[in-house]
Short mmCIF file of C-alpha atoms and ligand atoms in Angstrom, two decimals:
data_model
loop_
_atom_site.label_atom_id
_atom_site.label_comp_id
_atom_site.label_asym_id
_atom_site.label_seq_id
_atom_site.Cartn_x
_atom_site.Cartn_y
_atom_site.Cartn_z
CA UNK A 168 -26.21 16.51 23.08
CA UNK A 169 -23.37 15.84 20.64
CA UNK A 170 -25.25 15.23 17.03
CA UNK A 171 -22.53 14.54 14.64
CA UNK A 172 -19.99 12.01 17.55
CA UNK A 173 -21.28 8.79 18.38
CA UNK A 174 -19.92 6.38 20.93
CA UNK A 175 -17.90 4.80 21.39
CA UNK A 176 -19.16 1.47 20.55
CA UNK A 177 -18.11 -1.92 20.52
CA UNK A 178 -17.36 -2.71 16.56
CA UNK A 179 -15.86 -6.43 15.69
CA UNK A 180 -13.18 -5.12 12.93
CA UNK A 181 -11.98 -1.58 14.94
CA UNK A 182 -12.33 -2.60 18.72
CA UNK A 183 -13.79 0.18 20.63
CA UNK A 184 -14.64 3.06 17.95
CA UNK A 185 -16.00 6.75 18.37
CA UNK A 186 -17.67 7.82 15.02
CA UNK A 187 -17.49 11.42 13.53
CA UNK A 188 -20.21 11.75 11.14
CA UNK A 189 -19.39 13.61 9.09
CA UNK A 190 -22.41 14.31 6.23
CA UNK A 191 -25.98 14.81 7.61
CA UNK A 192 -28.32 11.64 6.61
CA UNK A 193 -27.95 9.99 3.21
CA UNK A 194 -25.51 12.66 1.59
CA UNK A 195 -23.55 10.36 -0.70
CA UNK A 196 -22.58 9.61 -4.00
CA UNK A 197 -24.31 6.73 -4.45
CA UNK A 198 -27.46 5.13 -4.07
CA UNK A 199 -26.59 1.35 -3.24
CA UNK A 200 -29.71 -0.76 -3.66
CA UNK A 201 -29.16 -2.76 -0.83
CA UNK A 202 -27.97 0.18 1.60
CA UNK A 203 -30.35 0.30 4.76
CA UNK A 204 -30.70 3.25 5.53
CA UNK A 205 -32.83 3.71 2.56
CA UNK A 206 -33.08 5.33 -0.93
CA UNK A 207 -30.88 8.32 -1.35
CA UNK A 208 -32.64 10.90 -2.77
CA UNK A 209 -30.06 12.48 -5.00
CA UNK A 210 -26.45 11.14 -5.37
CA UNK A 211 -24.22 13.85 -5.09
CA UNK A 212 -20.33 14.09 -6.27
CA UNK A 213 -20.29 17.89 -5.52
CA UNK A 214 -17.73 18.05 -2.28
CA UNK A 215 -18.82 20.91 0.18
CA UNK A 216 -18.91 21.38 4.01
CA UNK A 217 -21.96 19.68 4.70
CA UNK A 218 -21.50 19.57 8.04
CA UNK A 219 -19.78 22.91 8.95
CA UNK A 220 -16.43 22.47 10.11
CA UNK A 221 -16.79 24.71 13.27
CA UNK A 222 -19.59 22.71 14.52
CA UNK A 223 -17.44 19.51 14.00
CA UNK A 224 -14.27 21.26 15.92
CA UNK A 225 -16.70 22.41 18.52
CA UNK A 226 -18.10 18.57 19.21
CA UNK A 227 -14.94 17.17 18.86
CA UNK A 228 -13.38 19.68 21.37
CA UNK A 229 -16.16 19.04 23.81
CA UNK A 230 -15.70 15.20 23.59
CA UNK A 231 -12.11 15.31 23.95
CA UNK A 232 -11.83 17.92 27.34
CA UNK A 233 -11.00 16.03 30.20
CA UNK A 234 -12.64 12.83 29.31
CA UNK A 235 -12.08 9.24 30.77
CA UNK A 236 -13.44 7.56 27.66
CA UNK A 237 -11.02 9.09 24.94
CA UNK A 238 -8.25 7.45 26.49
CA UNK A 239 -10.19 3.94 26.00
CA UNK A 240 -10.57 4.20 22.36
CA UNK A 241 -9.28 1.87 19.91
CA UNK A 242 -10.26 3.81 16.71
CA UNK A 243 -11.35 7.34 15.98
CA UNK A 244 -13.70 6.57 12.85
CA UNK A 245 -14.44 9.28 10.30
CA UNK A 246 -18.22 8.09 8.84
CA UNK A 247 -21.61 8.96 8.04
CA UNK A 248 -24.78 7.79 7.05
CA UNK A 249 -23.37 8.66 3.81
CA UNK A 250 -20.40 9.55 2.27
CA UNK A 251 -17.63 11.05 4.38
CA UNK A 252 -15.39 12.34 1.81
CA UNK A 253 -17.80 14.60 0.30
CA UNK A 254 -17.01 17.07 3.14
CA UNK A 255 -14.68 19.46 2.32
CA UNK A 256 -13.95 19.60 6.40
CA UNK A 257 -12.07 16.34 6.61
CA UNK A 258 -8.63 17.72 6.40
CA UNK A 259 -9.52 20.07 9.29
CA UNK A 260 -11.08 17.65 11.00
CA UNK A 261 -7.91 14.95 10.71
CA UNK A 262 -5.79 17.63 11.92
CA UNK A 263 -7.84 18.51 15.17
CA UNK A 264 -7.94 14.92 15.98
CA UNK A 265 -4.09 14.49 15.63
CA UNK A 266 -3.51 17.42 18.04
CA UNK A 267 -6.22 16.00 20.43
CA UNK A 268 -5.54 12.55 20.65
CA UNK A 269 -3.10 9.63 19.78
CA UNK A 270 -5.87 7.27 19.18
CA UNK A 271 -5.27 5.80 15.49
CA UNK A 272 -7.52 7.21 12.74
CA UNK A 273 -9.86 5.13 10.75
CA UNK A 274 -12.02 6.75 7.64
CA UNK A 275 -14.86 4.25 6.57
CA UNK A 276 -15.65 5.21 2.95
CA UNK A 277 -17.33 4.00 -0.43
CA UNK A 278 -14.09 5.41 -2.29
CA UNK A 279 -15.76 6.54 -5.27
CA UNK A 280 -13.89 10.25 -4.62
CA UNK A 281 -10.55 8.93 -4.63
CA UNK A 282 -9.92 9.31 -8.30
CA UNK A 283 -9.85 12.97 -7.49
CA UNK A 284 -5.77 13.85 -6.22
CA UNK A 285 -7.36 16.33 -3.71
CA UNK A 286 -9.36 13.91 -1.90
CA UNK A 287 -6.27 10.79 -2.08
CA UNK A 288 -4.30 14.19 -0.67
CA UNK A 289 -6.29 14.54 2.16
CA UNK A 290 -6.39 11.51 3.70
CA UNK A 291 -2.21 10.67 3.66
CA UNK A 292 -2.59 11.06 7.38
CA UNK A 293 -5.00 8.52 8.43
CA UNK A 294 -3.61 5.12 9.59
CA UNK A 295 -6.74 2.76 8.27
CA UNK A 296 -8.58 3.36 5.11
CA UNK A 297 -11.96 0.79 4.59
CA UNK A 298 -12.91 1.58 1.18
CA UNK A 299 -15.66 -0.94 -0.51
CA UNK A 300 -15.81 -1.84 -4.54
CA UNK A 301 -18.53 -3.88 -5.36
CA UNK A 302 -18.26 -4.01 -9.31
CA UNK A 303 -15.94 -3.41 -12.31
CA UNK A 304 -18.37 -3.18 -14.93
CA UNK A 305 -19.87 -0.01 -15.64
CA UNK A 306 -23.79 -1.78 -16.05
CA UNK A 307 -23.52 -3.33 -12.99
CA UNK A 308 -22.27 -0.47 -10.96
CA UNK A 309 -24.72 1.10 -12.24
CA UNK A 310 -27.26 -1.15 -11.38
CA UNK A 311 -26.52 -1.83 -8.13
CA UNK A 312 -24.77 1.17 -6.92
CA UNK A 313 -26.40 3.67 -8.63
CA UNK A 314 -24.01 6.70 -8.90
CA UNK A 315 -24.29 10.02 -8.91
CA UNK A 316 -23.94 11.57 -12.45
CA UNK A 317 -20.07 11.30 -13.81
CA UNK A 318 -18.63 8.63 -11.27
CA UNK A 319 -17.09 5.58 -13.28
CA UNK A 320 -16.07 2.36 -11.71
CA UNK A 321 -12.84 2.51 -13.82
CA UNK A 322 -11.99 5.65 -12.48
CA UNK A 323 -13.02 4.66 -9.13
CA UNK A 324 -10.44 1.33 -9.73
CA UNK A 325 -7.78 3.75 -10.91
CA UNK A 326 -8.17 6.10 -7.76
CA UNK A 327 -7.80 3.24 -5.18
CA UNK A 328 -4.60 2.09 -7.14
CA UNK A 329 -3.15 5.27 -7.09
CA UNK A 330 -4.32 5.56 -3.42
CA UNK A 331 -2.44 2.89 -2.77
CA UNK A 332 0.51 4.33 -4.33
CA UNK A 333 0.37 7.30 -2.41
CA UNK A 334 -0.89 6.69 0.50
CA UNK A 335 1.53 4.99 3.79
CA UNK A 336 -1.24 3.44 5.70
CA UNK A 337 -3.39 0.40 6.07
CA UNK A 338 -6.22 0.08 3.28
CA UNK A 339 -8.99 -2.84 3.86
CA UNK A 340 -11.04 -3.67 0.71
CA UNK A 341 -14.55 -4.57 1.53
CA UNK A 342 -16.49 -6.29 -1.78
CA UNK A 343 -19.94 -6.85 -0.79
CA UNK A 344 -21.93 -9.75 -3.22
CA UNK A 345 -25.71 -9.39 -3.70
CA UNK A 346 -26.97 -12.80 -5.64
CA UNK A 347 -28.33 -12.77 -9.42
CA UNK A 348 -25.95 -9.13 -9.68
CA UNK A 349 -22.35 -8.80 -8.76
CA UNK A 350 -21.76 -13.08 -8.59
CA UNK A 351 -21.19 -14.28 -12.05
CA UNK A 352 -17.75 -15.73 -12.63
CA UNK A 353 -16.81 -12.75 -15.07
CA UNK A 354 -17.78 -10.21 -12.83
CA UNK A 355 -15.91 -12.06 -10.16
CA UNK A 356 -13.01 -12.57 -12.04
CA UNK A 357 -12.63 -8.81 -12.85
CA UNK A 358 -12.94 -8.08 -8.92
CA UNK A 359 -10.23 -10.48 -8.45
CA UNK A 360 -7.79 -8.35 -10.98
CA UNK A 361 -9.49 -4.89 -9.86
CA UNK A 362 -8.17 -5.92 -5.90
CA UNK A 363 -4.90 -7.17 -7.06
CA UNK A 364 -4.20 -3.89 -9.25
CA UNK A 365 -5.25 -2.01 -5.70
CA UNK A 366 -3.58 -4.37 -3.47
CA UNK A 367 -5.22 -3.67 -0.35
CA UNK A 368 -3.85 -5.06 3.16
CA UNK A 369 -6.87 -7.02 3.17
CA UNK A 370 -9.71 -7.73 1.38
CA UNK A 371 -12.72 -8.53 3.04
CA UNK A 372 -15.66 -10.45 1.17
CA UNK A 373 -19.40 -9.54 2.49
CA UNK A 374 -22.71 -9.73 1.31
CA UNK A 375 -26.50 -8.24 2.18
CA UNK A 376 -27.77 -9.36 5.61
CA UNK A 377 -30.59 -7.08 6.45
CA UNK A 378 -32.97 -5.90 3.93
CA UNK A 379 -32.00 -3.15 1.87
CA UNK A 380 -33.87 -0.43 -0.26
CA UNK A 381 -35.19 -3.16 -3.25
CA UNK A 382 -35.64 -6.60 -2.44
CA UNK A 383 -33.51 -7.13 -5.30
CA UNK A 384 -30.86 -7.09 -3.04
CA UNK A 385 -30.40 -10.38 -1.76
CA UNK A 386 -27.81 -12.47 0.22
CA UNK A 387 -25.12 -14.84 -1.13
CA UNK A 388 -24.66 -18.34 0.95
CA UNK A 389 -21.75 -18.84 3.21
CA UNK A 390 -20.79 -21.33 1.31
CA UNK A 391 -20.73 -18.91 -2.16
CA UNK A 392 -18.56 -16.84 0.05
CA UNK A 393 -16.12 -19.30 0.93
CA UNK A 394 -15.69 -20.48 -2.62
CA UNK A 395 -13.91 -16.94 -3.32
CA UNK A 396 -11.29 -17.24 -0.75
CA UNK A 397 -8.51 -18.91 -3.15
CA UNK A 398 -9.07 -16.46 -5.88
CA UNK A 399 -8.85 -13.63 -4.23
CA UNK A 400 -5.83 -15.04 -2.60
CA UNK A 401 -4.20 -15.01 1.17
CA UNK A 402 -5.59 -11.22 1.77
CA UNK A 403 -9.19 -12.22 1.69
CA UNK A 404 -11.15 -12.95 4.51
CA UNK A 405 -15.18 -13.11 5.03
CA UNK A 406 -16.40 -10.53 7.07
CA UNK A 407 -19.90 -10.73 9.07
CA UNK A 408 -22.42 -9.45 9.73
CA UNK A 409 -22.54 -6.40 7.50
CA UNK A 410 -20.59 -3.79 8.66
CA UNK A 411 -21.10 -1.36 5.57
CA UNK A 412 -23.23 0.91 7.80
CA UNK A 413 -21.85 0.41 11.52
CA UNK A 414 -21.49 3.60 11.82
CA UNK A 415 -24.67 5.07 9.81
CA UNK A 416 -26.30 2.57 11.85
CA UNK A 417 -25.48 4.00 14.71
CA UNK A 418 -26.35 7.05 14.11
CA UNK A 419 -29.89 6.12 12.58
CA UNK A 420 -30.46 4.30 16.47
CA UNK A 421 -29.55 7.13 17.61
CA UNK A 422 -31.85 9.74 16.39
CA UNK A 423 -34.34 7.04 16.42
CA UNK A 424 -34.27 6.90 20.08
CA UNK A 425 -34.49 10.50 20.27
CA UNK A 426 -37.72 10.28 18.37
CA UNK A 427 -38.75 8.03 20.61
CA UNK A 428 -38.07 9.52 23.38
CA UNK A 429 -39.46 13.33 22.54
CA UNK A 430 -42.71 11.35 20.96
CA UNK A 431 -43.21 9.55 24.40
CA UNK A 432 -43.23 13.03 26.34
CA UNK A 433 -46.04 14.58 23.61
CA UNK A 434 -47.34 13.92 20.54
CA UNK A 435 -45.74 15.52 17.79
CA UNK A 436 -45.77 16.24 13.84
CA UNK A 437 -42.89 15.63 11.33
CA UNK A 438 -42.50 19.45 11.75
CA UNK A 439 -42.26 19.69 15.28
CA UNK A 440 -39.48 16.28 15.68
CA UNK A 441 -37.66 18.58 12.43
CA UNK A 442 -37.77 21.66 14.43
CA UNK A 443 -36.91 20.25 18.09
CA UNK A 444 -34.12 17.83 17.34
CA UNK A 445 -32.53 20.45 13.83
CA UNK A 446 -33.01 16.84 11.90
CA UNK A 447 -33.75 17.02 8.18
CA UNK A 448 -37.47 16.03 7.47
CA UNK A 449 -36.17 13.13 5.19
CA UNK A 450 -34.42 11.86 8.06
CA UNK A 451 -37.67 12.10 10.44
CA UNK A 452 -40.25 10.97 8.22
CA UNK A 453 -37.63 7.91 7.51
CA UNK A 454 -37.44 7.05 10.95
CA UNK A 455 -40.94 7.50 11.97
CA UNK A 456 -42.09 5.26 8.82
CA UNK A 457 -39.66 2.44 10.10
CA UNK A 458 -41.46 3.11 13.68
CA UNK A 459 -44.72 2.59 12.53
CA UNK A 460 -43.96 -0.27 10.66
CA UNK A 461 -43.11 -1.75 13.90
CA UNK A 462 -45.60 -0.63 15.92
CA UNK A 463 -43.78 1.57 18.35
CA UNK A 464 -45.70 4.77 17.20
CA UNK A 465 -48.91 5.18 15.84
CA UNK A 466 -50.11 8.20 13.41
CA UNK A 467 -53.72 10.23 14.10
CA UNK A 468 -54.92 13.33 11.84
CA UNK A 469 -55.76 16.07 14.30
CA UNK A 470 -56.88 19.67 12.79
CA UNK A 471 -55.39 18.71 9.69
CA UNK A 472 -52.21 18.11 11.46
CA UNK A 473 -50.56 14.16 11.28
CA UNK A 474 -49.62 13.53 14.87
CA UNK A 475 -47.52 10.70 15.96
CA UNK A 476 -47.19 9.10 19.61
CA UNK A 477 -45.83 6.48 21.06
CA UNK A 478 -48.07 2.76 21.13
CA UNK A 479 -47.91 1.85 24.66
S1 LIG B 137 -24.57 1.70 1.37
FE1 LIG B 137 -23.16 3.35 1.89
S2 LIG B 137 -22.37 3.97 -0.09
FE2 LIG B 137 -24.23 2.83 -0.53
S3 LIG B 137 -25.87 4.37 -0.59
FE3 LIG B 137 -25.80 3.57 1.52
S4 LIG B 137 -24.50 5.03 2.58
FE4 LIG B 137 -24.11 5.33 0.38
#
């Protein structure tokens, strides 16, 4: 079973998309405080193949050889329940996928690596870029962002400008609002010059609809969101519902059916899911947490063993 291609799936703002992940769970530079997929355990800015590059060709060959479904894609989407840029593989990847298919190219990203000429470099051949900025001021980014070591917002700002310089294709802004943080009029007004400086195709105004990490991390009104429309001009538009993590999300059902599935057969420790399904524990103790809070699983100590099993 494919572990790092998902899909396709229906997704309101790409039509039909297959997702590449492209970093194993939570690898990313920041450590939003409304990001579901929970708290990420240490922001990295350190670019390496995190996913090795011959696995990803492999996958990707297998999906693409002689089947119906690739020719019914609207948008190849380079994700990750992370972020995508920090693997070193994505020109390789971009470049298997444009001798493979003619199905446009879109990378969903948090753009904080952009600042670096390498990275803008690397992705001149994809046709949609969906890069998010959520702040301009250095407190609140950190605050509600929480970067790894080194990253600056300005910087950030400066790489998306230059981005869109350089780069020939489609960029959609995504600015997501969490109430009490990122929504005072100066913080809003210095978004509004921040996404005319980048000028994206389109800017697209969000805020939190599930529960993130901190319940600090709560929603703006419709209404809130409407307000912005005229400042940030005819570009704007309000997206819902959140579509930061489509494609972790994804992913995260994915593996969480898995679990599922293997716990139904036999009960098992976080050891054995780690072991049987090559997850990282993180990612299986995550999961199975988020399982018992519902009540699919339950938890029993055997020989000094935690076992978990399905409910019913
Ligand atoms: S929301 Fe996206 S950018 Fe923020 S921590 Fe989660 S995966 Fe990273």
């Amino acid at each position: 079973m494919p572990s790092h291609i998902f899909g396709p799936v229906p997704s309101r703002r790409l039509g039909l998309s297959l997702g590449i992940d492209l970093v194993p769970f939570k690898t990313c530079t920041l450590d939003c405080i409304y990001c579901e997929l929970g708290k990420t355990a240490t922001p990295v800015s350190r670019r390496a193949e995190y996913v090795p590059v011959t696995e990803l060709e492999a996958e990707i060959k297998e999906f693409f050889a002689d089947n119906p479904a690739a020719g019914k894609i609207d948008f190849i989407t380079l994700s990750g329940s992370g972020e995508p840029t920090l693997n070193t593989a994505l020109p390789r990847v971009i470049k298997l996928l444009r001798r493979l298919s003619e199905t446009p190219i879109a990378l969903l990203t948090n753009g904080t690596l952009f600042s670096r000429p390498e990275v803008r470099r690397e992705v001149l051949d994809i046709d949609l870029i969906l890069p998010s900025l959520d702040v301009v001021s250095e407190e609140i980014f950190t605050l509600l962002n929480r970067p790894a070591a080194g990253l600056k917002s300005q910087e950030i700002i400066a790489g998306l400008s230059a981005l869109r310089r350089e780069y020939p294709g489609k960029i959609w802004l995504e600015i997501l609002f969490c109430a009490g943080i990122n929504d005072s009029p100066a913080e809003i007004e210095r978004l509004i010059q921040a996404a005319g400086a980048i000028q994206p195709d389109k800017i697209q105004l969000n805020t939190v609809v599930r529960p993130g990490v901190l319940s600090q991390a709560r929603a703006v009104s419709d209404s809130f969101l409407k307000s912005l429309l005229p400042g940030f001009g005819p570009a704007a538009e309000i997206i819902a519902p959140f579509k930061r993590n489509a494609a972790a999300d994804n992913s995260l059902e994915k593996t969480r059916e898995t679990i599922l599935a293997t716990l139904k057969r036999r009960p098992c420790t976080a050891d054995d899911l780690k072991n049987a399904l090559g997850l990282k524990k993180a990612e299986v103790i995550k999961i199975l947490d988020l399982l018992l809070e519902k009540d699919e699983i339950k938890a029993q100590e055997h020989t000094g063993k935690r076992y978990y099993q399905t409910s019913k």
